[in-house]
Phi, psi and omega in degrees: 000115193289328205283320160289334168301305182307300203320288169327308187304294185295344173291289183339301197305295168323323196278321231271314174301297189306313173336309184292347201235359187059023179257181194254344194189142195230138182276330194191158185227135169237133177238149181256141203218092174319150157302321200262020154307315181064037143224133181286109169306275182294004143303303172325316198258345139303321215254312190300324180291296191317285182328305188315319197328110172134338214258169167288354185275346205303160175075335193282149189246117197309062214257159184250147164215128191275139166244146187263149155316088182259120153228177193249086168282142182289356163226002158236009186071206189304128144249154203251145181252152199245113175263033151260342180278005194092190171262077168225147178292143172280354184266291178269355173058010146277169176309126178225083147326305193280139163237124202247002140195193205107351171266342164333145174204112179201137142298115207261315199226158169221144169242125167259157206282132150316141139323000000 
């Protein structure tokens, strides 16, 4: 399960951040997670406490926010893309190469824990 290395990743990121900010601790993390990423929010959000254990995240609560799939049809512009058809317009089904999110993996917000 790739979603525990990610888990690890955003702790690292976080902790680096409270580091910057001089805190001791964070209640919650909100991460931004594309449809077209090829991460399973709840495997993450399962995968996220065991990881935290130790950590200034321990205890901290995981929130996910799905960003959906925008590609760029060459004859309707940005369209939200359905993934189960592919990277094709829901209007007209060409092809939208370009993707212009939905790939996300990002640490949006951090809260940090009272003292």
């Amino acid at each position: 399960m790739h979603e525990a290395s990610i888990a690890l990743s955003l702790i690292d990121v976080a902790s680096e951040v409270l580091a910057e900010h001089g805190a001791a601790r964070a209640s919650a993390l909100t991460v931004r997670i594309g449809q077209w990423s090829s991460v399973v929010p709840g495997a993450l959000q399962a995968a996220f406490p065991a990881c935290a254990q130790g950590t200034p995240l321990e205890g901290a609560r995981l929130e996910v926010v799905t960003v959906p799939g925008v590609g760029e049809c060459p004859q309707h512009g940005p369209v939200t893309l359905d993934v189960t058809r592919g990277l094709r317009c829901p209007v007209c089904d060409t092809p939208t190469p370009t993707l212009l999110q939905g790939d996300e993996l990002e640490l949006d917000a951090l809260e940090l824990a009272e003292s």
